[in-house]
């Protein structure tokens, strides 16, 4: 079990209805708050989980940068599960990425570690026109791929969700490039956006001041395997999304089981470079 990079970007917030918002429109009008946040993961005990007896873990997330300097993200997710014939399983996924503010360039590296194996994926992505991505993979093997379609990159996805929410839209559908588990992976997504509200999440004490006065939306994003919308989502991520891109709490439903994430630590970081006229 791992949280995909597209969903991790949603911790920088998480989109996509036809709102006449150009795909590569500069997003400087939406200010994402550079920050660090940690979330404690626990198994949702309100639903059957089969042979899975327990699961817990943490997500440590950091976002820095700006629309002009680009956005840097660093995420570490640790999970430990118990149950079934496999006994105790531990997994650590570390992902780091940089995305240009205009959504034209994206670089990422992701490492998955278990007791018996380590997998590493690294690639750089450039946009070739409105409906194609060029993916240059350097790990695990050198290769050049093309991915066709009108596709959003992870932070673009976040900004489109925020823009849709601010415009009063209640749904947003789009293809989102993931890449961290498979360099050619694209998810079909559907975001359902609830009504604007004040607060709405249980926060770490340090987040109370940083988020004072900021509004939030309840959001649920379903991630579908390509062309498999009729088969139901691969997973659904529900969360409280603040208007500055911070996620207050979250729930990840994988179908067979679900995890609840509660914010355990928070630190606001210095703002990134401002855009010059």
Coordinates of C-alpha atoms in Angstrom, one line a residue:
X1 CA 0.0 0.0 0.0
X2 CA 1.3 3.4 -0.9
X3 CA -0.1 6.9 -1.4
X4 CA 0.4 7.9 -5.0
X5 CA 2.3 11.1 -5.9
X6 CA -0.8 12.7 -7.3
X7 CA -2.5 12.2 -3.9
X8 CA 0.6 13.3 -2.1
X9 CA 0.4 16.6 -4.1
X10 CA -3.0 17.0 -2.7
X11 CA -1.4 17.3 0.7
X12 CA 0.0 20.5 -0.8
X13 CA -3.6 20.9 -1.0
X14 CA -5.2 17.7 -4.1
X15 CA -9.6 18.5 -10.2
X16 CA -10.7 19.5 -13.1
X17 CA -14.2 20.4 -14.5
X18 CA -14.3 22.4 -17.7
X19 CA -14.2 25.8 -16.2
X20 CA -12.4 27.5 -19.0
X21 CA -9.3 27.6 -16.9
X22 CA -6.5 27.1 -19.4
X23 CA -4.5 24.0 -18.7
X24 CA -1.2 25.8 -18.4
X25 CA -2.6 29.1 -17.0
X26 CA -0.1 30.7 -14.4
X27 CA -1.4 30.0 -11.0
X28 CA 0.2 32.9 -9.1
X29 CA -3.2 34.2 -8.1
X30 CA -3.6 31.1 -5.9
X31 CA -1.0 31.3 -3.1
X32 CA 0.1 27.9 -1.7
X33 CA 1.5 28.1 1.8
X34 CA 5.0 26.6 2.0
X35 CA 4.9 24.3 5.0
X36 CA 5.8 21.0 6.7
X37 CA 3.1 18.8 8.1
X38 CA 3.0 15.3 9.6
X39 CA 0.0 13.0 9.7
X40 CA -0.5 9.9 11.9
X41 CA -2.2 7.1 10.0
X42 CA -4.5 4.6 11.7
X43 CA -6.7 1.8 10.3
X44 CA -10.4 2.8 10.0
X45 CA -11.9 0.3 12.4
X46 CA -15.5 1.0 11.3
X47 CA -15.4 -1.3 8.3
X48 CA -14.4 -5.0 7.8
X49 CA -10.8 -5.5 6.7
X50 CA -10.6 -9.2 6.0
X51 CA -7.4 -10.7 7.1
X52 CA -5.8 -7.4 7.8
X53 CA -5.6 -7.1 11.6
X54 CA -4.1 -3.6 11.9
X55 CA -2.2 -0.9 10.0
X56 CA -0.6 2.2 11.1
X57 CA 2.0 4.7 9.9
X58 CA 3.0 8.3 9.2
X59 CA 3.1 10.8 6.4
X60 CA 5.7 13.5 6.6
X61 CA 5.2 16.2 3.9
X62 CA 7.1 19.4 2.9
X63 CA 6.3 21.9 0.2
X64 CA 8.4 25.0 -0.7
X65 CA 8.7 27.3 -3.6
X66 CA 6.2 29.5 -5.5
X67 CA 4.5 29.9 -8.9
X68 CA 7.6 31.7 -10.2
X69 CA 10.4 29.5 -8.7
X70 CA 8.5 26.3 -9.1
X71 CA 7.3 23.9 -6.3
X72 CA 9.4 21.5 -4.4
X73 CA 7.8 18.6 -2.5
X74 CA 9.3 16.0 -0.3
X75 CA 7.2 13.2 1.2
X76 CA 8.0 10.2 3.3
X77 CA 5.3 7.7 4.1
X78 CA 5.9 4.8 6.5
X79 CA 3.3 2.0 7.0
X80 CA 3.2 -1.1 9.1
X81 CA 0.5 -3.8 8.6
X82 CA -0.3 -6.9 10.6
X83 CA -2.4 -9.9 9.6
X84 CA -2.6 -12.8 7.2
X85 CA 0.1 -15.2 6.3
X86 CA 2.7 -12.5 5.8
X87 CA 2.8 -11.4 9.4
X88 CA 4.2 -7.9 9.9
X89 CA 4.9 -5.9 6.7
X90 CA 6.7 -2.6 6.8
X91 CA 7.1 -0.2 3.8
X92 CA 8.7 3.2 3.4
X93 CA 8.1 5.4 0.4
X94 CA 10.1 8.5 -0.1
X95 CA 9.2 10.9 -3.0
X96 CA 10.7 14.2 -4.0
X97 CA 9.7 16.3 -6.9
X98 CA 10.0 19.7 -8.5
X99 CA 7.3 21.2 -10.8
X100 CA 7.4 24.4 -12.7
X101 CA 4.8 26.9 -11.8
X102 CA 3.3 26.9 -15.3
X103 CA 3.0 23.1 -15.4
X104 CA 5.4 22.7 -18.3
X105 CA 8.2 20.7 -16.6
X106 CA 8.2 18.1 -13.8
X107 CA 11.0 16.1 -12.2
X108 CA 10.6 13.4 -9.6
X109 CA 12.3 10.5 -7.8
X110 CA 10.5 7.9 -5.7
X111 CA 12.0 5.1 -3.6
X112 CA 10.0 2.2 -2.1
X113 CA 11.7 0.2 0.6
X114 CA 10.6 -3.1 2.2
X115 CA 12.5 -5.7 4.2
X116 CA 13.2 -7.6 1.1
X117 CA 13.4 -5.1 -1.8
X118 CA 14.1 -1.5 -2.8
X119 CA 12.6 0.0 -6.0
X120 CA 13.6 3.4 -7.4
X121 CA 11.9 5.4 -10.1
X122 CA 13.2 8.7 -11.5
X123 CA 12.2 10.7 -14.5
X124 CA 11.8 14.2 -16.0
X125 CA 8.6 15.3 -17.8
X126 CA 8.1 18.0 -20.3
X127 CA 4.9 19.1 -22.0
X128 CA 4.8 18.9 -25.7
X129 CA 1.8 20.9 -26.8
X130 CA -1.6 20.8 -25.1
X131 CA -2.1 17.0 -25.3
X132 CA 1.2 15.2 -24.9
X133 CA 3.8 14.6 -22.2
X134 CA 7.4 13.5 -22.9
X135 CA 8.8 11.4 -20.1
X136 CA 12.6 10.8 -19.9
X137 CA 13.1 7.9 -17.4
X138 CA 16.6 7.5 -15.8
X139 CA 15.7 4.8 -13.2
X140 CA 15.2 1.9 -13.1
X141 CA 16.1 1.9 -16.8
X142 CA 16.8 4.6 -19.4
X143 CA 13.9 5.1 -21.7
X144 CA 11.8 7.8 -23.4
X145 CA 8.0 7.6 -23.2
X146 CA 5.2 9.7 -24.5
X147 CA 1.9 10.0 -22.7
X148 CA -1.0 11.4 -24.8
X149 CA -4.1 13.3 -23.5
X150 CA -5.0 16.6 -21.8
X151 CA -3.2 15.8 -18.6
X152 CA -2.5 17.7 -15.4
X153 CA 0.7 17.4 -13.3
X154 CA 0.4 17.0 -9.5
X155 CA 0.6 20.6 -8.4
X156 CA -1.5 21.8 -11.4
X157 CA -4.1 19.4 -10.1
X158 CA -4.0 21.0 -6.7
X159 CA -4.4 24.5 -8.1
X160 CA -7.2 23.4 -10.4
X161 CA -9.1 21.9 -7.4
X162 CA -8.6 25.2 -5.5
X163 CA -9.7 27.3 -8.5
X164 CA -12.8 25.1 -9.0
X165 CA -13.7 25.4 -5.4
X166 CA -13.3 29.2 -5.4
X167 CA -15.5 29.3 -8.5
X168 CA -18.2 27.4 -6.7
X169 CA -17.9 24.2 -8.8
X170 CA -18.9 21.0 -7.0
X171 CA -17.2 18.5 -9.3
X172 CA -14.0 18.5 -11.3
X173 CA -12.8 15.7 -13.6
X174 CA -9.4 15.3 -15.2
X175 CA -6.5 13.0 -16.2
X176 CA -3.6 13.4 -13.7
X177 CA -0.1 12.1 -14.3
X178 CA 1.3 10.1 -11.4
X179 CA 4.5 8.5 -12.5
X180 CA 6.0 7.6 -9.1
X181 CA 4.9 3.9 -9.3
X182 CA 4.9 3.7 -13.1
X183 CA 6.6 6.4 -15.3
X184 CA 3.7 6.1 -17.8
X185 CA 0.9 6.1 -15.3
X186 CA -2.1 8.4 -15.7
X187 CA -5.2 8.3 -13.5
X188 CA -8.6 9.4 -14.4
X189 CA -9.8 11.5 -11.5
X190 CA -13.0 12.9 -10.2
X191 CA -13.0 15.5 -7.4
X192 CA -16.2 16.2 -5.5
X193 CA -16.0 19.6 -3.7
X194 CA -18.3 20.4 -0.7
X195 CA -19.4 23.8 0.5
X196 CA -17.1 26.5 1.7
X197 CA -16.8 26.5 5.5
X198 CA -14.7 28.1 8.3
X199 CA -12.2 25.7 9.8
X200 CA -13.6 22.1 9.7
X201 CA -10.5 20.0 10.6
X202 CA -8.7 18.9 13.8
X203 CA -5.3 20.5 13.5
X204 CA -2.0 20.4 15.3
X205 CA -1.6 23.4 17.6
X206 CA 1.0 25.1 15.4
X207 CA -1.4 25.0 12.5
X208 CA -4.2 26.9 14.4
X209 CA -2.3 30.2 14.0
X210 CA -1.2 29.6 10.4
X211 CA -4.7 28.7 9.3
X212 CA -6.6 31.3 11.4
X213 CA -9.1 33.1 9.1
X214 CA -8.6 30.7 6.2
X215 CA -11.6 28.9 4.8
X216 CA -11.8 25.3 3.8
X217 CA -13.7 22.8 1.7
X218 CA -14.4 19.1 2.2
X219 CA -13.0 17.4 -0.9
X220 CA -13.0 13.8 -2.1
X221 CA -10.9 12.7 -5.1
X222 CA -11.5 9.3 -6.7
X223 CA -8.6 7.9 -8.7
X224 CA -9.4 5.4 -11.5
X225 CA -7.2 3.2 -13.5
X226 CA -7.2 4.4 -17.2
X227 CA -10.4 3.4 -19.0
X228 CA -11.8 1.7 -15.9
X229 CA -14.2 4.2 -14.5
X230 CA -17.1 1.7 -14.7
X231 CA -15.1 -0.7 -12.4
X232 CA -14.9 1.8 -9.6
X233 CA -11.9 3.8 -8.2
X234 CA -8.6 2.3 -7.3
X235 CA -8.7 4.5 -4.2
X236 CA -10.5 7.5 -2.9
X237 CA -8.8 10.3 -0.9
X238 CA -11.1 12.5 1.2
X239 CA -9.7 15.5 3.1
X240 CA -10.3 19.0 4.4
X241 CA -8.6 21.4 2.0
X242 CA -7.8 25.0 3.1
X243 CA -7.7 27.9 0.7
X244 CA -3.9 28.2 1.0
X245 CA -3.4 24.5 0.0
X246 CA -3.0 22.9 3.5
X247 CA -4.7 19.6 4.1
X248 CA -6.1 19.5 7.7
X249 CA -7.1 15.8 7.9
X250 CA -7.6 13.0 5.5
X251 CA -9.0 9.5 4.8
X252 CA -7.7 7.1 2.1
X253 CA -10.1 4.4 1.1
X254 CA -8.4 1.5 -0.8
X255 CA -11.6 -0.6 -1.1
X256 CA -10.5 -3.5 1.1
X257 CA -9.6 -1.1 3.9
X258 CA -9.3 2.5 4.7
X259 CA -6.8 4.7 6.6
X260 CA -7.4 7.8 8.6
X261 CA -4.8 10.5 8.7
X262 CA -4.7 13.1 11.6
X263 CA -2.4 16.1 11.6
X264 CA 0.2 15.6 14.3
X265 CA 2.7 18.4 13.5
X266 CA 2.8 21.6 11.4
X267 CA 5.3 24.3 10.6
X268 CA 4.8 27.2 8.2
X269 CA 7.9 27.9 6.1
X270 CA 9.1 31.2 4.5
X271 CA 7.4 32.2 1.3
X272 CA 9.0 31.4 -2.0
X273 CA 10.2 34.0 -4.6
X274 CA 7.6 36.5 -5.7
X275 CA 6.7 36.9 -9.3
X276 CA 8.3 40.0 -10.9
X277 CA 6.2 42.2 -13.3

